PDB file of C-alpha atoms and ligand atoms in Angstrom:
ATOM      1  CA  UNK Z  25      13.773  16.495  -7.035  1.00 98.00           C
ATOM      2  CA  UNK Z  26      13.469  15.216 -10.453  1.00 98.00           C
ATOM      3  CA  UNK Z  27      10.413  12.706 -10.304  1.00 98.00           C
ATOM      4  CA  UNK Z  28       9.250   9.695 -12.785  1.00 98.00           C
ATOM      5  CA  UNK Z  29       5.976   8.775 -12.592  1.00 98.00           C
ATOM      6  CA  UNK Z  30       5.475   5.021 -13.426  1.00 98.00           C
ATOM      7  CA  UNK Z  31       1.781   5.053 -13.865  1.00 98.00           C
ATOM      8  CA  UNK Z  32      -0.112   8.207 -14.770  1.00 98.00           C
ATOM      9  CA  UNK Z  33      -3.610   6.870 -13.554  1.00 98.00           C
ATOM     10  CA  UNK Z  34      -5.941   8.068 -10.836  1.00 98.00           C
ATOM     11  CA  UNK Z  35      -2.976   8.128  -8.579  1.00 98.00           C
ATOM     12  CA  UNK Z  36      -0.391   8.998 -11.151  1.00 98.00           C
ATOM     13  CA  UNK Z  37      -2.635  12.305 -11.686  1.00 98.00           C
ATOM     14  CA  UNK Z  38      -3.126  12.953  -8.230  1.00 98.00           C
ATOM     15  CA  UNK Z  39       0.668  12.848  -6.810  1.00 98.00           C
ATOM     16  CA  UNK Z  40       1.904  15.252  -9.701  1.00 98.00           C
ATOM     17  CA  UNK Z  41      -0.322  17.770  -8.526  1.00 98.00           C
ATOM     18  CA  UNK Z  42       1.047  17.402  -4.843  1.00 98.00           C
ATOM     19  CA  UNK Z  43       4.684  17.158  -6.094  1.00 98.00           C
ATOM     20  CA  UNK Z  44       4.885  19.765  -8.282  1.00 98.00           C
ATOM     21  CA  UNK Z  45       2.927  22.135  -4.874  1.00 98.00           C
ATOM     22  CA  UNK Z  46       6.180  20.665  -3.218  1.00 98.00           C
ATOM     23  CA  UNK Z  47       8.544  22.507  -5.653  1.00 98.00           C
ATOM     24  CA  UNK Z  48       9.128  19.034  -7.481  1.00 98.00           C
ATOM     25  CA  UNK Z  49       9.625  18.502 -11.761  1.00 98.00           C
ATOM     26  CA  UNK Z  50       8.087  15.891 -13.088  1.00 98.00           C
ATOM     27  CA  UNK Z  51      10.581  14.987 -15.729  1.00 97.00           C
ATOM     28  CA  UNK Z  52       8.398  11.935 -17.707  1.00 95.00           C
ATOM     29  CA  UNK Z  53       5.276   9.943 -16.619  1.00 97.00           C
ATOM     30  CA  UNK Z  54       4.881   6.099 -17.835  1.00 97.00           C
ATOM     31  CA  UNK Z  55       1.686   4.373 -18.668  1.00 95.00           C
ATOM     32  CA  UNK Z  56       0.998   1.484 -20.697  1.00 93.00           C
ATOM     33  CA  UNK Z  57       1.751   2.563 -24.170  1.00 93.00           C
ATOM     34  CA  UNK Z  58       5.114   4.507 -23.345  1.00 93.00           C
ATOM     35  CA  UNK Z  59       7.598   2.611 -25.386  1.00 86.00           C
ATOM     36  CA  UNK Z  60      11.126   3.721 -24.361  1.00 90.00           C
ATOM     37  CA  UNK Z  61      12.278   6.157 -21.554  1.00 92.00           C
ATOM     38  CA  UNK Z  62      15.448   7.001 -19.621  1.00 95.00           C
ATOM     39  CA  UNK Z  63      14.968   6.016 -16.174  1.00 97.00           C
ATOM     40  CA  UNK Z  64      18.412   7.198 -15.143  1.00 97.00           C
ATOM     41  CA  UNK Z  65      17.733  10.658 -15.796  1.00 97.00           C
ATOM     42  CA  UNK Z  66      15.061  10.788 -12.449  1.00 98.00           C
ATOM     43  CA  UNK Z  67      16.018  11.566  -8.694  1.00 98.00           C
ATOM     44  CA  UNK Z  68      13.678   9.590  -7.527  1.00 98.00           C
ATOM     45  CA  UNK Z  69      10.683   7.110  -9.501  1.00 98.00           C
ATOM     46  CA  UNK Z  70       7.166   6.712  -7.682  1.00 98.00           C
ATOM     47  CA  UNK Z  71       5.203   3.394  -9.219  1.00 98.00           C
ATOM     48  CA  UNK Z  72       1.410   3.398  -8.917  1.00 98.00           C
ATOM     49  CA  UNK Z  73       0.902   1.459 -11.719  1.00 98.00           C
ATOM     50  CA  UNK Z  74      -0.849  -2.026 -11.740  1.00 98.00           C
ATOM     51  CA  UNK Z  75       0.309  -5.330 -10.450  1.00 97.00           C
ATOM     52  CA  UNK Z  76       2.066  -6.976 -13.536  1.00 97.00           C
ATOM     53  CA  UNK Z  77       3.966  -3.923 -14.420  1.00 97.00           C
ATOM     54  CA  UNK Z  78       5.307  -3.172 -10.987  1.00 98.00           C
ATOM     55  CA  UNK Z  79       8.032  -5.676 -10.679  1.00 98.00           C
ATOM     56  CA  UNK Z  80       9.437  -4.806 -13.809  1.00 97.00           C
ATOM     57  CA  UNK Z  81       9.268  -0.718 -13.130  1.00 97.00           C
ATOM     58  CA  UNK Z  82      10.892  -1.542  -9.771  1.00 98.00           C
ATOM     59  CA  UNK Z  83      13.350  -3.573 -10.871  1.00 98.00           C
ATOM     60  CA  UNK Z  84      14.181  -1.373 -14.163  1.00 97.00           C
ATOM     61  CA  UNK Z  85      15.070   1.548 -11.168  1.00 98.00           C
ATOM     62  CA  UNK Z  86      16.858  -0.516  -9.086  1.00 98.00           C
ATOM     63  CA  UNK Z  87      18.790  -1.656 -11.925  1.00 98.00           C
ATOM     64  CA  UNK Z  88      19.545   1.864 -12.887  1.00 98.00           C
ATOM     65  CA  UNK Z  89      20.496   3.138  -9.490  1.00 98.00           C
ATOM     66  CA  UNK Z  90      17.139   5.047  -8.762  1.00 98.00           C
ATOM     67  CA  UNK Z  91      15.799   4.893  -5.799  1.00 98.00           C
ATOM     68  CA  UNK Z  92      11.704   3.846  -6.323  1.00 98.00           C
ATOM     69  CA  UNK Z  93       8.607   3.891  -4.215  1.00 98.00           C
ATOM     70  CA  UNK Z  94       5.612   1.665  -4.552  1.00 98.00           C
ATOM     71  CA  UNK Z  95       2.549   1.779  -4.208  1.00 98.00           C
ATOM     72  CA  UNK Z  96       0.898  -0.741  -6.588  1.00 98.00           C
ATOM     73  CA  UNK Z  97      -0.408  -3.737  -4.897  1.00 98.00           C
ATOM     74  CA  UNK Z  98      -1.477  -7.105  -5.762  1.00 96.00           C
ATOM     75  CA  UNK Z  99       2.243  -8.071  -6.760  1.00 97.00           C
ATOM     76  CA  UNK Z 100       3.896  -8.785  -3.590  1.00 96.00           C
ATOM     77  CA  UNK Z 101       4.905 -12.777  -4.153  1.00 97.00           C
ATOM     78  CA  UNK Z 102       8.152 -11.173  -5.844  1.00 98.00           C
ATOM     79  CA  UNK Z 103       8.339  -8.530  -2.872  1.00 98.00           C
ATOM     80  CA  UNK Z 104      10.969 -11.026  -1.305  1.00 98.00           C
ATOM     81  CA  UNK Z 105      13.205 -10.451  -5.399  1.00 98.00           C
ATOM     82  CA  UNK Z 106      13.066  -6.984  -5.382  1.00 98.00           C
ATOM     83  CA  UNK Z 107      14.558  -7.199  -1.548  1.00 98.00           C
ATOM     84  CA  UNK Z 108      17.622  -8.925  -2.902  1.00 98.00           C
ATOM     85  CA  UNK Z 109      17.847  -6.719  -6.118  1.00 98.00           C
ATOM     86  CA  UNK Z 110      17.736  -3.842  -4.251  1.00 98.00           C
ATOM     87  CA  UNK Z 111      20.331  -4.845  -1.597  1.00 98.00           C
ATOM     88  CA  UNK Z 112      22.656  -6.414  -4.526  1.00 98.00           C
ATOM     89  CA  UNK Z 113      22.616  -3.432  -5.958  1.00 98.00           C
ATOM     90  CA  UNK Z 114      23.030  -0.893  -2.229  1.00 98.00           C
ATOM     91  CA  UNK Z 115      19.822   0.643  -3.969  1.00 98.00           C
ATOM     92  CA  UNK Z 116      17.056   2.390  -2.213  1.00 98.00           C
ATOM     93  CA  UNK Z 117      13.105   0.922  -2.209  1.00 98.00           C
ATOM     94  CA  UNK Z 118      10.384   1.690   0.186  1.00 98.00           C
ATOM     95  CA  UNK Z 119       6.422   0.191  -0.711  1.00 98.00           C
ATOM     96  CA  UNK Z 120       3.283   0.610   1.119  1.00 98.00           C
ATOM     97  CA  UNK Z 121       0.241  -1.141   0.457  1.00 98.00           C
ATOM     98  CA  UNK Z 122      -1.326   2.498   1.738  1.00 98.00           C
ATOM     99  CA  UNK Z 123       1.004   6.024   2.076  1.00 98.00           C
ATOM    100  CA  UNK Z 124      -1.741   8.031   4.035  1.00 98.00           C
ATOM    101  CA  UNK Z 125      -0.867   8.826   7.590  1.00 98.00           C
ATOM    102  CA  UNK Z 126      -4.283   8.099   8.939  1.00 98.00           C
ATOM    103  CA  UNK Z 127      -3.932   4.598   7.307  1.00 98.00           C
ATOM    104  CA  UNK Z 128      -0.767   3.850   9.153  1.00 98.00           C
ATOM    105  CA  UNK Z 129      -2.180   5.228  12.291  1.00 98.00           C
ATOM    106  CA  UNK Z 130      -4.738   3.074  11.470  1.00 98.00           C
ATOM    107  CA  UNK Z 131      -2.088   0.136  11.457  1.00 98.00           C
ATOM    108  CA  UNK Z 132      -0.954   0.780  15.026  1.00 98.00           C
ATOM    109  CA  UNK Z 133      -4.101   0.786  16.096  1.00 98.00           C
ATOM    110  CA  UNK Z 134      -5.330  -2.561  15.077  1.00 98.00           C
ATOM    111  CA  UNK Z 135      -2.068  -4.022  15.813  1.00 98.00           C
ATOM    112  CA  UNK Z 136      -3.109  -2.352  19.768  1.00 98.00           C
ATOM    113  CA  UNK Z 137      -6.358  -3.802  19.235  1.00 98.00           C
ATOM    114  CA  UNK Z 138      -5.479  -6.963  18.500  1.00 98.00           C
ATOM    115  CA  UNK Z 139      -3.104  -7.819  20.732  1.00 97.00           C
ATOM    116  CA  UNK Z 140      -5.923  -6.497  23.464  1.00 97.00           C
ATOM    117  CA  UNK Z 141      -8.810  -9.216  21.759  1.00 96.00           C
ATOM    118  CA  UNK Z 142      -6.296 -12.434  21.559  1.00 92.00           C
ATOM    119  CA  UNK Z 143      -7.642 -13.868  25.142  1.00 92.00           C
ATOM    120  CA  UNK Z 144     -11.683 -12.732  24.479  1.00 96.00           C
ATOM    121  CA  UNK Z 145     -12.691 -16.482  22.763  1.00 92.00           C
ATOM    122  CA  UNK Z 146     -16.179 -14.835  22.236  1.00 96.00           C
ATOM    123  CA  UNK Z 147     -15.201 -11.822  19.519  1.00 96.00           C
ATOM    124  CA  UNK Z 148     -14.913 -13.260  16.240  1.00 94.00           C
ATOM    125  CA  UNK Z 149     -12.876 -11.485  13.767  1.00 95.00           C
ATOM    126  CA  UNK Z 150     -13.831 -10.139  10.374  1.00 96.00           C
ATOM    127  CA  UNK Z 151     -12.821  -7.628   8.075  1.00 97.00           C
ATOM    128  CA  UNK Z 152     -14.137  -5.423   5.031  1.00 98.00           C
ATOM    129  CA  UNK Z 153     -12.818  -3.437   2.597  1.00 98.00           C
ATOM    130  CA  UNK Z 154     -14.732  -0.960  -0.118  1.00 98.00           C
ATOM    131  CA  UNK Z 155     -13.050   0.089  -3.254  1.00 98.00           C
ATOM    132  CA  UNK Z 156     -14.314   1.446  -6.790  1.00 98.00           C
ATOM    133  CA  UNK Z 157     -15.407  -0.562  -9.267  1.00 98.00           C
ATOM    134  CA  UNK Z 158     -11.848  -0.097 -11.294  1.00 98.00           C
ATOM    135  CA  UNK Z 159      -9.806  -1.867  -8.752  1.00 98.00           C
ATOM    136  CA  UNK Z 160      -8.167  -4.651  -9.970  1.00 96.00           C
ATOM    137  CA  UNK Z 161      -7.096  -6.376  -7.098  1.00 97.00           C
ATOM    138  CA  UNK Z 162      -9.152  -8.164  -4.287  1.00 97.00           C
ATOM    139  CA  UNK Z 163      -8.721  -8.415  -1.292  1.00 98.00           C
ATOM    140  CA  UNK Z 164      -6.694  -4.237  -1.045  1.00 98.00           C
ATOM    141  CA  UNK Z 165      -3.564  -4.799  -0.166  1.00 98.00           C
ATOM    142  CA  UNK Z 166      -4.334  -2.081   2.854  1.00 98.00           C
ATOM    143  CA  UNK Z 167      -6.603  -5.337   3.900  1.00 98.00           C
ATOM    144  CA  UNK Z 168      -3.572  -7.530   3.583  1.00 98.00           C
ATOM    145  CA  UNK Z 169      -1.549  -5.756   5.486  1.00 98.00           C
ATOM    146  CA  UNK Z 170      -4.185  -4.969   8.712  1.00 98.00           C
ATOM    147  CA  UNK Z 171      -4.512  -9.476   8.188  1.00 98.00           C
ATOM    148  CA  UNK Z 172      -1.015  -9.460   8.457  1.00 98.00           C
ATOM    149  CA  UNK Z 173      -0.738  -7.785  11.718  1.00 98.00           C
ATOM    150  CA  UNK Z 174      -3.501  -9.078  13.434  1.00 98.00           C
ATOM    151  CA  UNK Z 175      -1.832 -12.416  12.805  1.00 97.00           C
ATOM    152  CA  UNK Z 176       1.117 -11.239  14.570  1.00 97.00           C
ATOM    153  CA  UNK Z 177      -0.506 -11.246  17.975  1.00 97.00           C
ATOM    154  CA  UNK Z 178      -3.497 -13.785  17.882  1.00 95.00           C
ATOM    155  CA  UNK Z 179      -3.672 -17.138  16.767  1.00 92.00           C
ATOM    156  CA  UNK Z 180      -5.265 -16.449  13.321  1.00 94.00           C
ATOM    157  CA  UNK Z 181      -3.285 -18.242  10.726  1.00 93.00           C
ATOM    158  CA  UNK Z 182      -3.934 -16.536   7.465  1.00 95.00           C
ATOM    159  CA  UNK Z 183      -7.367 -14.872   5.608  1.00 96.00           C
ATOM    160  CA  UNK Z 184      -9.827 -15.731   3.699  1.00 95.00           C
ATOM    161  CA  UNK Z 185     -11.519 -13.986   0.902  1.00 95.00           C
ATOM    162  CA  UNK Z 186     -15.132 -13.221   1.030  1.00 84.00           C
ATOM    163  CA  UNK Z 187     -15.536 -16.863   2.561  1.00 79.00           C
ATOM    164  CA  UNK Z 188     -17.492 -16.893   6.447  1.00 69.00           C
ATOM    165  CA  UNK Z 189     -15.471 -17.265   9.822  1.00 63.00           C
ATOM    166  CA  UNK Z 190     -13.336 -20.043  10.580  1.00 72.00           C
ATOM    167  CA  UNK Z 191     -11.136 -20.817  13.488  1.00 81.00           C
ATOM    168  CA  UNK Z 192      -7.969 -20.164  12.201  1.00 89.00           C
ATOM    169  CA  UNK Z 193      -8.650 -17.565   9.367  1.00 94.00           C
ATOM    170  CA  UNK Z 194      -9.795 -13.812   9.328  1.00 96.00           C
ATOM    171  CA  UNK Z 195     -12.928 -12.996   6.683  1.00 96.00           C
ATOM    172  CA  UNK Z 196     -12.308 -10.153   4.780  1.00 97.00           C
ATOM    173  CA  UNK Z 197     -15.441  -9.065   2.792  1.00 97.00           C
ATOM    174  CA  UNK Z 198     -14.535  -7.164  -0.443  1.00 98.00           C
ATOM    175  CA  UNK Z 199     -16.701  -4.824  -1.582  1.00 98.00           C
ATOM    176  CA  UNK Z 200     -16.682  -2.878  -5.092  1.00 98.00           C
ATOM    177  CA  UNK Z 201     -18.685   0.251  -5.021  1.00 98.00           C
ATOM    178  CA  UNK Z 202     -18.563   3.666  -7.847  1.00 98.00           C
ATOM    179  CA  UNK Z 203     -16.086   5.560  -7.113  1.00 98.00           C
ATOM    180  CA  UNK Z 204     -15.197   4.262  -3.374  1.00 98.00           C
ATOM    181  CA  UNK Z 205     -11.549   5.425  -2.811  1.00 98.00           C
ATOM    182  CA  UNK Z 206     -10.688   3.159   0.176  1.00 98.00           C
ATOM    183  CA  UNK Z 207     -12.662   2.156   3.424  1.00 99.00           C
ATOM    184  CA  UNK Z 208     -11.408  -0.452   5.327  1.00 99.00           C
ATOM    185  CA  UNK Z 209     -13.345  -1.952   8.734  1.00 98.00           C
ATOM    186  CA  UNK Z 210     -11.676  -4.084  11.385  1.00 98.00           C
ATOM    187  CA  UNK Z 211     -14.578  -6.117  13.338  1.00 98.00           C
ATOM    188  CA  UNK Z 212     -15.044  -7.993  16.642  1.00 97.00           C
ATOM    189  CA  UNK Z 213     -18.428  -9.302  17.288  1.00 97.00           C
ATOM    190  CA  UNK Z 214     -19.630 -11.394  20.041  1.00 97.00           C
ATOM    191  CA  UNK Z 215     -23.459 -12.610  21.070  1.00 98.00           C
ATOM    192  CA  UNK Z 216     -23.362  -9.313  23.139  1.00 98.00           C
ATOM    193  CA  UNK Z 217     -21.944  -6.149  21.172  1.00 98.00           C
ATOM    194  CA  UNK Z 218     -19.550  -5.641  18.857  1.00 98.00           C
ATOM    195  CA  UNK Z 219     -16.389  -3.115  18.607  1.00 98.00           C
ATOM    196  CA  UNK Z 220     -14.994  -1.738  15.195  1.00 98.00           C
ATOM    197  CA  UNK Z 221     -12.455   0.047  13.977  1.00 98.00           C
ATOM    198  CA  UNK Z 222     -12.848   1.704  10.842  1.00 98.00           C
ATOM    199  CA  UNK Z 223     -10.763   4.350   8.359  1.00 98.00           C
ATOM    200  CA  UNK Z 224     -12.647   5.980   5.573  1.00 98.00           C
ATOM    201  CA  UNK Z 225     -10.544   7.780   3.019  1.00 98.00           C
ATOM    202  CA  UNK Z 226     -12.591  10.942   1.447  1.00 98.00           C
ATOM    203  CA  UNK Z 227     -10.271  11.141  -1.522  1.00 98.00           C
ATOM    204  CA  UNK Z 228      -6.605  10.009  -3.335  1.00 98.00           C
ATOM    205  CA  UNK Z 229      -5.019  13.332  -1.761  1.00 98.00           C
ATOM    206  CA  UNK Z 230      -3.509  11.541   1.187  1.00 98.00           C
ATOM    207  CA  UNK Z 231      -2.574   8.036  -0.485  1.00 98.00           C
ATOM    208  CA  UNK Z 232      -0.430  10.589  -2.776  1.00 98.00           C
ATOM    209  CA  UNK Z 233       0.687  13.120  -0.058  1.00 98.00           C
ATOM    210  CA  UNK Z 234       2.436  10.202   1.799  1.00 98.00           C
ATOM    211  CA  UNK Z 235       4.204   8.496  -1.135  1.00 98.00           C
ATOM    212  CA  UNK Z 236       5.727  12.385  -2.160  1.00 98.00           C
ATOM    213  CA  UNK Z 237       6.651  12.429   1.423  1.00 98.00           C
ATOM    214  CA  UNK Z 238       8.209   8.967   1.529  1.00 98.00           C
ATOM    215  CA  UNK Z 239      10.030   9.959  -1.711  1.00 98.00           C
ATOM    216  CA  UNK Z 240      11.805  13.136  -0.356  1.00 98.00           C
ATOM    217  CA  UNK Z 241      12.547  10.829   2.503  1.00 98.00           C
ATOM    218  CA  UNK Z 242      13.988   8.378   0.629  1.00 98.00           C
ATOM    219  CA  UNK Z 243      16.429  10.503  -1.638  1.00 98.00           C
ATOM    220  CA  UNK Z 244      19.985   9.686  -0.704  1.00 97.00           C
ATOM    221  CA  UNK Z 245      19.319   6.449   0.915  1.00 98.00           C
ATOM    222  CA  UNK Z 246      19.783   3.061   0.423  1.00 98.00           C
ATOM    223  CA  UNK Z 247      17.985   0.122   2.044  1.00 98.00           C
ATOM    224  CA  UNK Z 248      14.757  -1.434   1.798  1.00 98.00           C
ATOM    225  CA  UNK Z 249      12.852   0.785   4.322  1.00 98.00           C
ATOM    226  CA  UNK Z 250       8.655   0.841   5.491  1.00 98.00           C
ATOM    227  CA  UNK Z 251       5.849   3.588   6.245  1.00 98.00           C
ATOM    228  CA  UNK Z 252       7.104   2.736   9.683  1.00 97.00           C
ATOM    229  CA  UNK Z 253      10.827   4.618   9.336  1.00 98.00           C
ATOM    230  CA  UNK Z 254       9.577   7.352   6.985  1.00 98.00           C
ATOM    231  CA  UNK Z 255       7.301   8.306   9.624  1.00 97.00           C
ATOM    232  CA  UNK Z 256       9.453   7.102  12.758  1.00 95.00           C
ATOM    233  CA  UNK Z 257       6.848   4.727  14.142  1.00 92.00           C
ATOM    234  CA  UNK Z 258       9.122   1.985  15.076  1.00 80.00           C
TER     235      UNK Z 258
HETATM  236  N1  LIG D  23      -0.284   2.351  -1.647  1.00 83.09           N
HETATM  237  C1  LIG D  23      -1.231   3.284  -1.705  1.00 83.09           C
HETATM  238  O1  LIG D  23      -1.297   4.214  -0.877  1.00 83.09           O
HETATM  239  C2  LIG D  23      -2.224   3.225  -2.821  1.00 83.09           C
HETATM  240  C3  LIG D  23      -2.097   2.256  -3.753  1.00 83.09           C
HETATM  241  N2  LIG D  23      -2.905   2.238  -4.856  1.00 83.09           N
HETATM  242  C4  LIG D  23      -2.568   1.252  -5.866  1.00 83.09           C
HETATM  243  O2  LIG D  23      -1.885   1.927  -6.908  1.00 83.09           O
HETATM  244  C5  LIG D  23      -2.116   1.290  -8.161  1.00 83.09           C
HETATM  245  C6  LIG D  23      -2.616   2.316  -9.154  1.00 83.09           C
HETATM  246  O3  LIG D  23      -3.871   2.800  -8.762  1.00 83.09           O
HETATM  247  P1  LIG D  23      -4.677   3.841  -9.677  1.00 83.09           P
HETATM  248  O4  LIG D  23      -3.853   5.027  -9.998  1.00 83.09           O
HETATM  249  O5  LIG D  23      -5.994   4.013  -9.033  1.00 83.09           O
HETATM  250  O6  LIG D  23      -4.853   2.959 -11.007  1.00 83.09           O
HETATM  251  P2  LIG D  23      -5.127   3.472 -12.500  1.00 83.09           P
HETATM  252  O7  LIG D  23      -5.701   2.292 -13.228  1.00 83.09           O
HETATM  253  O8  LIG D  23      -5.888   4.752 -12.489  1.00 83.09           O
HETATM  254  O9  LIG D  23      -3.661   3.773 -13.068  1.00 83.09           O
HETATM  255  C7  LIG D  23      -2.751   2.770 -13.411  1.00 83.09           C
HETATM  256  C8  LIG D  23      -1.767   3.375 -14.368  1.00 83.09           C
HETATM  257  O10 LIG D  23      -0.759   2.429 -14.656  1.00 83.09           O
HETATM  258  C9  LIG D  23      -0.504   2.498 -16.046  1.00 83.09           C
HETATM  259  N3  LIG D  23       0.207   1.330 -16.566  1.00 83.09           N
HETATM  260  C10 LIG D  23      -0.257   0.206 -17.155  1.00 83.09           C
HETATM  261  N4  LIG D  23       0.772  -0.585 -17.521  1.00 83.09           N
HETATM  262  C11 LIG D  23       1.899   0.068 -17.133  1.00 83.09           C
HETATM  263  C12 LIG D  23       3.290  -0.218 -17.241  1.00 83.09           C
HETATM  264  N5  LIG D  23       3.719  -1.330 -17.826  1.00 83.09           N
HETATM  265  N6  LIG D  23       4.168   0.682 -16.713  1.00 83.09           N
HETATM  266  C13 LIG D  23       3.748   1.811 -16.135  1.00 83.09           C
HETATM  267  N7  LIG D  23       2.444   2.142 -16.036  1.00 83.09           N
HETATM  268  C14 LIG D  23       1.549   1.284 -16.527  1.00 83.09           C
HETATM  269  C15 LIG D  23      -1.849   2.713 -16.659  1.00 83.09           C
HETATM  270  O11 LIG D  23      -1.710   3.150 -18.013  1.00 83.09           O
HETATM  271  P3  LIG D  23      -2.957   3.160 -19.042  1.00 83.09           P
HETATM  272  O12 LIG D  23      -3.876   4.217 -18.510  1.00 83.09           O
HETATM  273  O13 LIG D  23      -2.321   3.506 -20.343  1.00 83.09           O
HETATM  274  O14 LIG D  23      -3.527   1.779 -18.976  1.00 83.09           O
HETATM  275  C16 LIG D  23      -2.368   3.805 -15.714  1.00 83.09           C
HETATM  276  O15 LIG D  23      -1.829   5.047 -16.072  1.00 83.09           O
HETATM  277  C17 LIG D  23      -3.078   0.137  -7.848  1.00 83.09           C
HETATM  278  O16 LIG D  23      -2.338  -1.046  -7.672  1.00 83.09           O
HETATM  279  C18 LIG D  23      -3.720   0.556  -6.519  1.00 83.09           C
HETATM  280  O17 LIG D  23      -4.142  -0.559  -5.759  1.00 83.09           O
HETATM  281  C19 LIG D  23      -3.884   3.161  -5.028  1.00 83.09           C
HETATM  282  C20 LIG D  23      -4.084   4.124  -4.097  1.00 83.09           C
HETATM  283  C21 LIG D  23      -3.271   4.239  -2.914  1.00 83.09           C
HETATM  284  O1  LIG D  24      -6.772   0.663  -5.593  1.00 83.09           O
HETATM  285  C1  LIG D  24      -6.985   1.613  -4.806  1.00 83.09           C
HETATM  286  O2  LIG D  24      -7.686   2.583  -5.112  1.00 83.09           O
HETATM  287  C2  LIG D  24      -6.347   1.563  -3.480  1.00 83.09           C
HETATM  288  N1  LIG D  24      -5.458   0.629  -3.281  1.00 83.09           N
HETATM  289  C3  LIG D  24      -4.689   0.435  -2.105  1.00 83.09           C
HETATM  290  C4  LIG D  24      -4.975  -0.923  -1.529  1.00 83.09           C
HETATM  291  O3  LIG D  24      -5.107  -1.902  -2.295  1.00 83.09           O
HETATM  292  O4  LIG D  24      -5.013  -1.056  -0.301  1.00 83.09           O
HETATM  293  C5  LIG D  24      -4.789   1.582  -1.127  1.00 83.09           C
HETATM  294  C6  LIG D  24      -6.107   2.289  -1.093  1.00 83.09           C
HETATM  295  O5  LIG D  24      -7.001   1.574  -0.290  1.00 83.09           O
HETATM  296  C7  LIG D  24      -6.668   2.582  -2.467  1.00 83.09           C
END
């Protein structure tokens, strides 16, 4: 496939050097100072780029009839806009807040775990997440989405950032630390013990593996698709 990269960063970097192992071209990569560009020359665009620029590299493919992964978080209040973009236009859109398989193993797993704790009134729930120092974005939007599904089964109403427990909210503690790439925690803790669950990524290699994958999976496609149907989890 003919890839754009929109966003040539850490991430950028890393998923050329998996698509091009793939047998991919890279036919142009975009990063803040590129002025002009012909988006409808690409198969296929993958944005990791940061969170004001994403909506408008989406919706510039979308607009153009190329399909586009995401992966930039920290711009998902216009999430529900690109939905209706991209089924105005019968285009093709998949985002993650994290492409690595063990992250959305990780997923199912605290989505399990949660709907196990929901009854036990003395675990209380908190959360942490470690990141470099060059993050811009607090809390990750990997944290976001592990909030988001323990809300699903309990009777947690939203989080809370870096703030202490309360009833109705889950604490997520962000961290920023070197050159961290990604650790997330999920916590119960009671007077007695505590369980955790915890995913610890060693490098970018698997963020960047996944979002190749989910663009070869997305060629020829249209629909507004998760992590979940690339990897046939639901
Ligand atoms: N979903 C996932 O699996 C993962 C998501 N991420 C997310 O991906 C994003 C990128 O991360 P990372 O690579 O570490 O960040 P970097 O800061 O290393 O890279 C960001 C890139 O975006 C470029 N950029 C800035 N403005 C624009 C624009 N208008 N259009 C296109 N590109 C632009 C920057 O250019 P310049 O250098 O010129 O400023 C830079 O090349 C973040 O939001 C991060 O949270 C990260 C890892 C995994
Ligand atoms: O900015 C990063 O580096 C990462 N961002 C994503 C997030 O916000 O969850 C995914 C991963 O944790 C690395």
């Amino acid at each position: 496939m003919k890839i754009a990269l929109l966003g040539y960063g850490r991430m950028g970097k890393t998923i050329e050097k998996i698509a091009l192992q793939r047998g991919h071209k890279i036919i142009f990569k975009v990063d803040e100072n590129t002025k002009e560009y012909d988006i409808k020359t690409a198969d296929v665009a993958i944005d990791f780029s940061i969170p004001s620029a994403a909506f408008n590299n989406i919706s510039n493919c979308l607009n153009n009839d190329v399909p586009v992964i995401s992966g930039t978080t920290g711009w998902l209040d216009k999430y529900p806009a690109v939905t209706k973009l991209c089924n105005k236009k019968d285009g093709g859109f998949i985002y993650a807040s994290n492409f690595s398989l063990g992250v959305n193993i990780f997923f199912e797993l605290n989505e399990q775990l949660a709907k196990m704790m929901h009854q036990l009134e003395e675990y209380n729930i908190s959360m942490e997440e470690i990141h470099h120092t060059k993050k811009l974005d607090a809390p990750s939007g990997t944290a976001i989405t592990l909030a988001n599904g323990i809300i699903k089964h309990t009777n947690k109403k939203s989080w809370n950032l870096n703030v202490t427990n309360s009833d109705s909210q889950i604490p997520i503690i962000a961290k920023r630390i070197d050159d961290v790439p990604g650790t997330h925690t999920v916590a119960y803790n009671s007077e007695v013990d505590s369980i955790e669950i915890k995913h610890t990524a060693h490098n970018r290699s698997g963020f960047a593996l996944g979002a190749v994958i989910a663009a070869e999976w997305l060629y020829g496609k249209t629909g507004v698709f998760t992590m979940k149907d690339v990897l046939g989890l639901k």
